[in-house]
XYZ file of C-alpha atoms in Angstrom:
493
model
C -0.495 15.335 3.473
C 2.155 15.896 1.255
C 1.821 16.192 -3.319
C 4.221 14.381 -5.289
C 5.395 16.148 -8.446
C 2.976 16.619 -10.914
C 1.933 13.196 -12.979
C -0.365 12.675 -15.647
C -3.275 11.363 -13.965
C -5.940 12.598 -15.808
C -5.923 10.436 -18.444
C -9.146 9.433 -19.995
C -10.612 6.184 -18.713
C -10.685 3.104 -21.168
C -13.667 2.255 -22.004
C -15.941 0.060 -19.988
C -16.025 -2.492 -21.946
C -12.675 -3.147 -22.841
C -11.192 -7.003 -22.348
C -11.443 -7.942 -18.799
C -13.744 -4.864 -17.697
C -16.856 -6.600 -16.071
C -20.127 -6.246 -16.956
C -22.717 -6.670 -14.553
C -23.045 -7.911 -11.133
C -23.140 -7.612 -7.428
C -19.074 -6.762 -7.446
C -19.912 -4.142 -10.286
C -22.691 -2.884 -8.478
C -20.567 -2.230 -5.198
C -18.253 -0.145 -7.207
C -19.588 0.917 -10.460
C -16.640 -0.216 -12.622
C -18.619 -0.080 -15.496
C -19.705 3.572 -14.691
C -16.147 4.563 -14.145
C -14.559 2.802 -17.075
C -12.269 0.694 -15.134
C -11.073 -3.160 -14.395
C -10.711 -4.969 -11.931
C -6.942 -5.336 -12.992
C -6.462 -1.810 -13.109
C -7.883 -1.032 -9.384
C -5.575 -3.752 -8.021
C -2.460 -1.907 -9.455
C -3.974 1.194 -8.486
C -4.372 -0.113 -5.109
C -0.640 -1.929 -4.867
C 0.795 1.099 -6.148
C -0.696 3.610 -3.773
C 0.242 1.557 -0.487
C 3.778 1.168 -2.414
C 3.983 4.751 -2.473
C 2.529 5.547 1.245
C 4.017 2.781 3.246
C 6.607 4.884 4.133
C 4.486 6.241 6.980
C 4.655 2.668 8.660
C 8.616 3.247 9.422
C 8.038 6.808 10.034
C 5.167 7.037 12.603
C 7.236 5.029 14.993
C 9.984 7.018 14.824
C 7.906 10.242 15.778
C 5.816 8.966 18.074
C 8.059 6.177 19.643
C 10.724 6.164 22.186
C 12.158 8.302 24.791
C 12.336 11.987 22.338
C 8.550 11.683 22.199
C 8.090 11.091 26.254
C 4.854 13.092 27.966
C 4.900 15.464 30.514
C 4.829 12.400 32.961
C 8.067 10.336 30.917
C 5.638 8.514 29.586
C 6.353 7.071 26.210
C 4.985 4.678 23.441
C 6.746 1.909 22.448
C 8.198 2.149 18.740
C 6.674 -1.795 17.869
C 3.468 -1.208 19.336
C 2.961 1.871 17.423
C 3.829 0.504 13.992
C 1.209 -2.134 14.720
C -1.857 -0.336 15.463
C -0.579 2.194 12.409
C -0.680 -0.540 9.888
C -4.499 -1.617 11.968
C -5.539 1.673 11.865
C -4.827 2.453 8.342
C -5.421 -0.417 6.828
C -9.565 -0.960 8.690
C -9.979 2.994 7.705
C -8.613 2.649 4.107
C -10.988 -0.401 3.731
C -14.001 1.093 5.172
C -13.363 4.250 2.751
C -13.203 1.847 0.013
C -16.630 0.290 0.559
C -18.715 3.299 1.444
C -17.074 6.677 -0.432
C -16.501 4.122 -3.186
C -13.450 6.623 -4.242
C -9.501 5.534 -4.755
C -8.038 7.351 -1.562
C -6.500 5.755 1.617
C -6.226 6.782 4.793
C -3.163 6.384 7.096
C -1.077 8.740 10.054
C -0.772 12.302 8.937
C 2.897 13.450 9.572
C 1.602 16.770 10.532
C -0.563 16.100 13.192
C 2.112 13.358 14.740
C 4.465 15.758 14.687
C 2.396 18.348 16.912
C 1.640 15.497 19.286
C 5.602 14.362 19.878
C 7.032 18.075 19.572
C 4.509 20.150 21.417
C 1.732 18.543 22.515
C 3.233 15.778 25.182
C 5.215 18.467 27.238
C 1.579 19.459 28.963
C -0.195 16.198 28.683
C 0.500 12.610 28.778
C -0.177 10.607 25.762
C -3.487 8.658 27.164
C -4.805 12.518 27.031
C -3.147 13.581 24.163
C -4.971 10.647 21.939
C -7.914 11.224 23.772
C -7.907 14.491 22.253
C -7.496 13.161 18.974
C -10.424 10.925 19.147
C -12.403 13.952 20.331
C -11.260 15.893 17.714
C -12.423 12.901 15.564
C -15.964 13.592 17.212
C -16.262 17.204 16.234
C -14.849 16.629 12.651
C -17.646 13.617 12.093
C -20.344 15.738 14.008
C -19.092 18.722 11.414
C -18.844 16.760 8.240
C -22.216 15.391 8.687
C -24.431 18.204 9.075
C -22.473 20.286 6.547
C -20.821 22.222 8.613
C -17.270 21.608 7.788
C -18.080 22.892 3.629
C -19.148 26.482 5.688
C -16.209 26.553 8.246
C -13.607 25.693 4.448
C -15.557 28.719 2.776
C -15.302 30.663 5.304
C -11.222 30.582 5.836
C -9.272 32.642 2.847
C -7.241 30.302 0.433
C -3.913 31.942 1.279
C -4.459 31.056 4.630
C -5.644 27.536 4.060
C -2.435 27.084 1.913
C -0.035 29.269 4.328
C -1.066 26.396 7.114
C -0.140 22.947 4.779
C 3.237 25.394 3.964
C 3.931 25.721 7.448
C 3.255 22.495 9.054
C 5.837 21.580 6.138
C 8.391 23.663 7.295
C 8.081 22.282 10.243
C 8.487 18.658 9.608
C 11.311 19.888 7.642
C 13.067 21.263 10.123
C 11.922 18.763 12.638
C 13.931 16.264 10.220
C 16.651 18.952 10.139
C 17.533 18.509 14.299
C 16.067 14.823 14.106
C 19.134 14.194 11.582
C 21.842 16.182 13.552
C 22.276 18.539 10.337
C 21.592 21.064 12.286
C 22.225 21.658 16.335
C 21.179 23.560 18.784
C 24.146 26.151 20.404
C 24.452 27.902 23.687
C 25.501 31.536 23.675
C 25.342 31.673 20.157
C 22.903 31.536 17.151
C 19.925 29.202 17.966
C 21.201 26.184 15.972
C 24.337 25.939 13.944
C 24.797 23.267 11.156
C 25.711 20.001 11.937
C 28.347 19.402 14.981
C 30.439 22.501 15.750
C 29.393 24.220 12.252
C 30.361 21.345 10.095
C 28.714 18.479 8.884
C 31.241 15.190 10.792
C 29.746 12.242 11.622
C 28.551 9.266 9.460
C 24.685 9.213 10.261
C 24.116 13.033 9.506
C 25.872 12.302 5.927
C 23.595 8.995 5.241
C 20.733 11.239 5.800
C 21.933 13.645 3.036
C 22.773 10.791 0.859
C 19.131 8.884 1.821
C 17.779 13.082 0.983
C 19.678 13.073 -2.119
C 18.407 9.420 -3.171
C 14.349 9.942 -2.313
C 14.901 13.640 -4.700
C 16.037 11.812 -7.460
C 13.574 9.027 -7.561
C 10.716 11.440 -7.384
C 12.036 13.384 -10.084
C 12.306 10.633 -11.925
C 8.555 9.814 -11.362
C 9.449 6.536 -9.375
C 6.719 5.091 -7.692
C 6.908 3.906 -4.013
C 10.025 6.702 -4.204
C 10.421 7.582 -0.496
C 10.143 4.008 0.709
C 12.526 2.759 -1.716
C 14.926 5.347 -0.648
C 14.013 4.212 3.410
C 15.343 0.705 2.622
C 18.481 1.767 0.987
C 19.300 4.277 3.351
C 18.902 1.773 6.008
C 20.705 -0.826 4.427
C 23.690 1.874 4.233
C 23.065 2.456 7.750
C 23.400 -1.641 8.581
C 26.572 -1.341 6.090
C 28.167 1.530 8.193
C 27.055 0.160 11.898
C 29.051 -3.716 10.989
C 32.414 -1.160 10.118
C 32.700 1.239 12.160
C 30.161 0.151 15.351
C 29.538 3.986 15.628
C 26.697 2.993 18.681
C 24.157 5.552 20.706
C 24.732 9.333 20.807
C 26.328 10.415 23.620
C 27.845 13.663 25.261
C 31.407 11.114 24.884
C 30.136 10.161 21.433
C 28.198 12.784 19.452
C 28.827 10.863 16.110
C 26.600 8.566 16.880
C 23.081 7.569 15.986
C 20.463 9.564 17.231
C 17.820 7.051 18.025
C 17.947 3.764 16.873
C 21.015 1.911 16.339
C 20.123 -0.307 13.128
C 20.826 -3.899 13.552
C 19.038 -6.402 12.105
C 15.771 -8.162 13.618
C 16.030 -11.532 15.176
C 12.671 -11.762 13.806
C 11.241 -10.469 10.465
C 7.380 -11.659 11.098
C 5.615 -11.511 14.315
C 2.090 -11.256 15.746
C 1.280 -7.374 16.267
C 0.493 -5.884 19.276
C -2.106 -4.563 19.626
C -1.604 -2.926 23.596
C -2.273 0.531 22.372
C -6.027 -0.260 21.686
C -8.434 2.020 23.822
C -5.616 3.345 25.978
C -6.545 6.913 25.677
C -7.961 9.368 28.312
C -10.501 11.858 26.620
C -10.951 14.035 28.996
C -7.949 14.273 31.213
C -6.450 17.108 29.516
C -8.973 19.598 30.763
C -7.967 18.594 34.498
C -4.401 18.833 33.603
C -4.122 21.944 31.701
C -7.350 23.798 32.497
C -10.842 23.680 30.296
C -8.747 26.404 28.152
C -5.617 25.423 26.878
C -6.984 21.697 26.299
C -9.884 23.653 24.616
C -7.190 25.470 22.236
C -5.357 21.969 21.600
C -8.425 20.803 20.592
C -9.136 23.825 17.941
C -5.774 23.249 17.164
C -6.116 19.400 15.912
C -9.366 20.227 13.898
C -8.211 23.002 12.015
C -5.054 20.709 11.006
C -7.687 18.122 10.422
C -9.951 19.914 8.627
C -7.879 21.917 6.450
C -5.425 19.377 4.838
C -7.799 17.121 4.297
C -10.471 18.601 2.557
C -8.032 20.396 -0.193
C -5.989 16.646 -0.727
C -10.086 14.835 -1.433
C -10.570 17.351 -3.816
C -7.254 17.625 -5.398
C -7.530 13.550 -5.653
C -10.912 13.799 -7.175
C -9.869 15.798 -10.011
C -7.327 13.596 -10.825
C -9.652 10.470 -10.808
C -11.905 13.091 -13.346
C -14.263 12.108 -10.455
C -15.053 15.751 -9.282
C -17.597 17.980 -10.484
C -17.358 21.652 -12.252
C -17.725 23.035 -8.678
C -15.437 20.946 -7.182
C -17.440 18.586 -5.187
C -17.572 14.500 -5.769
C -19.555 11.493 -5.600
C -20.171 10.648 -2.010
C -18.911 13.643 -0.681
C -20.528 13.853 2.834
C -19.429 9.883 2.984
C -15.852 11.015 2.599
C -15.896 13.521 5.079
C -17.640 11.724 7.633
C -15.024 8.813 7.472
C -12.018 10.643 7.213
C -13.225 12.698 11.057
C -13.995 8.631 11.621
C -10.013 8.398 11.007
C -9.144 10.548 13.774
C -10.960 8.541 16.154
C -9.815 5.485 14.877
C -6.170 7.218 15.246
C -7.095 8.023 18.878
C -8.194 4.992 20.180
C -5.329 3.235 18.767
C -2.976 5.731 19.595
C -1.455 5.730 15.992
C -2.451 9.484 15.648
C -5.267 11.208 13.776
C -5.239 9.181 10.289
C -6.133 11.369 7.142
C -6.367 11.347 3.103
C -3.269 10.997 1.760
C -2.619 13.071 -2.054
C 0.440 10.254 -2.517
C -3.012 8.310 -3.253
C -2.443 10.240 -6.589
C 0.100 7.455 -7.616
C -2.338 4.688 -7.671
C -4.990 7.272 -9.588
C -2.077 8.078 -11.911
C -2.047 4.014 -12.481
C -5.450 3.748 -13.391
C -7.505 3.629 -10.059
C -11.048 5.349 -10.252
C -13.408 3.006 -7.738
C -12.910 2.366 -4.213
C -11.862 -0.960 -4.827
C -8.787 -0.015 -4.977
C -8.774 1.633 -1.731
C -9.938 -2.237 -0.254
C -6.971 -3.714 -1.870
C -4.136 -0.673 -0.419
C -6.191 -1.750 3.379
C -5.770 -5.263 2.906
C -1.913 -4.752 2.127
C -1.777 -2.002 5.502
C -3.503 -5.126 7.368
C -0.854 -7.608 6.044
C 2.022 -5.179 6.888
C 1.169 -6.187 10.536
C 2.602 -8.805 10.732
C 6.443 -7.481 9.362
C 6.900 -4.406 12.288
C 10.012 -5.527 13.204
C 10.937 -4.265 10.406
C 10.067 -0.959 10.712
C 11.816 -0.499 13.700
C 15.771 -0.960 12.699
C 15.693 2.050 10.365
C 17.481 5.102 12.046
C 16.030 8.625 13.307
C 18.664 10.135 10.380
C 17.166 7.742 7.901
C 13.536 8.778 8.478
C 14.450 12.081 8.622
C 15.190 12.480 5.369
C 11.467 11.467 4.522
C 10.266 14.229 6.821
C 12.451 16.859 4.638
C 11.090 15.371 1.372
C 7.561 15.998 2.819
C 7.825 19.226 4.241
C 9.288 20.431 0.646
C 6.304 18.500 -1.084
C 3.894 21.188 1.180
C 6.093 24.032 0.853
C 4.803 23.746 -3.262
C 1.593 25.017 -1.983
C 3.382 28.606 -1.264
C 2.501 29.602 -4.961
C -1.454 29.373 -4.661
C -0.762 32.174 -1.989
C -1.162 35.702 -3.567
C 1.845 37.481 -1.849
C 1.256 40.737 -4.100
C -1.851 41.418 -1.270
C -0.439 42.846 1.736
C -3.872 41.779 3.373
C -3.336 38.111 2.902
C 0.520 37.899 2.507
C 1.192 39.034 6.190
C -1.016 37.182 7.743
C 0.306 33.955 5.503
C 3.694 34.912 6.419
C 3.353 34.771 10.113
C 1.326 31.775 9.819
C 4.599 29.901 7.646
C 7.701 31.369 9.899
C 6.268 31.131 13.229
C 5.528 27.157 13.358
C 9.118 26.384 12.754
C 10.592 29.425 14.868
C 8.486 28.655 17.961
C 8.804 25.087 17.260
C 4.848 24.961 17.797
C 2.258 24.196 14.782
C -0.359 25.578 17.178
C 1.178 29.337 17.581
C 1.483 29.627 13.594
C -2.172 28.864 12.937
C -3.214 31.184 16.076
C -0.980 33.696 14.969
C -2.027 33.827 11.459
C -5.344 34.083 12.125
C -5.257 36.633 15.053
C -3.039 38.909 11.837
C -5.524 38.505 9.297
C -8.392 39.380 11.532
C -6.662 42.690 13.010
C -5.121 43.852 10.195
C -8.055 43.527 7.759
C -10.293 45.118 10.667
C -8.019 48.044 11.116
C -7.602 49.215 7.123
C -11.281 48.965 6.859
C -11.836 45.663 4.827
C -14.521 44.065 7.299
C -15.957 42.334 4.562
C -13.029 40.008 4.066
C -13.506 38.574 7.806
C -16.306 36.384 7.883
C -17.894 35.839 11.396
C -16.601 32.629 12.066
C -12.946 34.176 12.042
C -13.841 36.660 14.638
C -14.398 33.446 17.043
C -11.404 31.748 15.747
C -8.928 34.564 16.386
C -10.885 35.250 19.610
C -10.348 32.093 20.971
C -6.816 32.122 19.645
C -6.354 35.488 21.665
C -7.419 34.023 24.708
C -5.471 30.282 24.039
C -2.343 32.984 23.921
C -3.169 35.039 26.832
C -3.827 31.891 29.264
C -1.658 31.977 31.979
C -2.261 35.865 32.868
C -6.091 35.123 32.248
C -5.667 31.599 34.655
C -4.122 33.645 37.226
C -6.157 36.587 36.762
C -9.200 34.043 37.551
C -7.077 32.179 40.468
């Protein structure tokens, strides 16, 4: 997931006892306030702020995942309200379980990346029973990989730049996913391969309340506003209610390209409602690998750990630093606990079809606020839980409005480009092809393959064999062969 701007969040604790800070019992023995140097009043801010600051995903998750842009290979699609439900259930069981048993201040909810790669790529070869089914499985391997230490080799095993080049990539290309999703830029015929807005110019009224919702979300965070991107959500949509009652600009249309994209905002006829839950268990595990071959559903299934695996291992650690929970080499209380439940997110995302659910770093915000147990973490769940109950809220905001989120994340991950060391050739090619080609080919999937297929070959060929540890040689095999498919399933009949 996406960093915020830096904020002071390593403050030293107060003390433990300080007014208010507790001193003994079974509630301090669950989370070790005392240990930590925290209060109970400071882990409920902590918590409030943090699902303040990552609500936003409860708007935007619908929006990706939702509606007739995001239907399978079969037209199958989800349905925007249902999705928003099981989001808010899936994050807010997940963030509470994390809370309890890692006993650390991070929550779990939808990661934009891996959403993204479901609605953009993944649907056009298999239906979305089979694509959550992969999830879940992915899930499996990540919880099977976390708990016999596996998943610490695999991280040490994959060079930094690369790590890094991946979270920069998958940025770019929820970036430019917001980017078409907002009509600022358009695809052409005979000409370049997208132009900017309608006919080169920027002309219709939803396109500009996505700058101006872009514009608004930029300040706040550089004004260190917490909750930020949500706030900006509502008032773009609100602007977006404003300019539907003038100028009833309606559905876009080959007769009415000004229009909105998506959703048309209007206002609810009901603000509360029960949630439904109809997305529970519908997933198909296996189904891919009759659809697509034991292959290429092999492949998607690298593909969804390594997006996994990667993003969410660098945001616990960068988290735990913050709390001043980690340790000189990096690792933290509870460690295997955390990694264990967040693969347990992914098959919680699965089976509720909400999409793989992983650490978020905007957790940082309720650190910066004092949070440093995982009672915090129990009070950001209960709040996911309670959210419920107000979907129909989530679905009046506009495709342009939530697009502008998607830019603001993507450019949050593109800060990650300066922990790449572009001065060696060895690792700066490789990280290149990695960043350009997931946008370009429209395809998360093809820039990890492709980056890792370059930094095996190119390191094996000027002689520095020592860089490539053994694992890669299986990745960037398999990657080779996930590329090569089609001449390799015909080849075999």
């Amino acid at each position: 997931m996406a960093k915020h701007p830096a904020t002071d969040v390593n403050a030293s604790p107060k003390p433990a006892n300080e007014p208010g800070s507790p001193t003994g019992g079974w509630f301090d023995r669950i989370f070790n306030f005392s240990g930590r140097g925290t209060t109970v009043g400071r882990e409920l801010r902590g918590g409030v702020v943090t699902f303040v600051t990552i609500s936003y995903i409860l708007v935007l998750n619908p929006l990706v995942l939702g509606g007739a842009p995001s239907a399978d290979v079969k037209g199958g699609i989800l349905e925007s309200m249902q999705v928003a439900s099981t989001t808010a259930l899936a994050a807010g069981v997940l963030t509470i379980l994390f809370g309890f048993i890692a006993n650390l201040p991070f929550a779990l909810a939808a990661g934009l990346g891996i959403n993204s790669f479901l609605a953009v790529s993944m649907v056009h070869q298999v239906t979305w029973p089979e694509a959550m089914g992969l999830v879940l499985l992915n899930g499996v391997v990540i919880v099977i990989l976390g708990a016999t230490g596996a998943r610490t080799a695999i991280f040490n095993a994959v060079p930094a730049g690369l790590k890094s080049a991946i979270t920069v990539g998958i940025g770019m290309f929820i970036a430019f996913v917001g980017l078409v999703n907002s009509g600022f830029v358009t695809r052409t015929e005979g000409g370049p391969p997208v132009q900017l807005g309608l006919a080169g110019s920027i002309s219709s009224i939803p396109t500009v309340l996505f700058i101006v919702t872009l514009l608004i979300v930029a300040v706040l965070l550089i004004r260190n506003v917490p909750g930020a991107i949500l706030i900006g959500i509502v008032i773009g949509t609100v602007l977006s209610l404003i300019a539907e009652a003038i100028w009833h600009l309606g559905a876009s249309s080959d007769d009415n390209p000004g229009g909105w994209h998506l959703t048309v905002p209007s206002l609810p006829e009901q603000i509360v409602s029960l949630p439904d839950l109809s997305l529970v268990g519908a997933v198909d595990p296996f189904g891919s690998f009759e659809r697509v071959g034991p292959v290429a559903a092999l492949m998607l299934l690298l593909t969804l750990v390594f997006m996994n695996f990667f993003d969410a291992m660098g945001a616990m650690t960068g988290l735990a630093r913050n709390a001043g929970l980690a340790h000189a080499d990096g690792t933290f209380p509870r460690i295997r606990h955390a990694f264990v439940l967040e693969g347990f997110g992914a098959v919680v995302g699965g089976a509720t079809s909400s999409s793989s659910n992983t650490i978020y770093v905007d957790s940082a915000s309720g650190i910066g606020e004092g949070a440093r147990t995982g009672f915090a973490s129990v009070v950001t769940g209960a709040l996911f839980l309670v959210a419920m109950f107000f979907t129909p809220l989530a679905v009046i905001v506009p495709m342009e409005v939530g697009s502008a989120a998607l830019v603001i994340v993507g450019a949050m991950m593109m800060m990650q480009v300066t922990d790449i060391d572009w001065k060696d050739f060895s690792i700066a090619l490789p990280a290149f092809l990695t960043i350009i080609a997931m946008p370009l080919t429209y395809s998360i999937a093809n820039g990890i393959g492709v980056g890792f297929i370059a930094f095996v070959v190119v390191n094996a060929l000027a002689g520095n064999l020592r860089k490539i540890h053994w694992l890669l040689w299986i990745v960037g095999l398999g990657f080779v062969i996930y590329f090569a498919r089609s001449p390799i399933e015909a080849l075999l009949g």
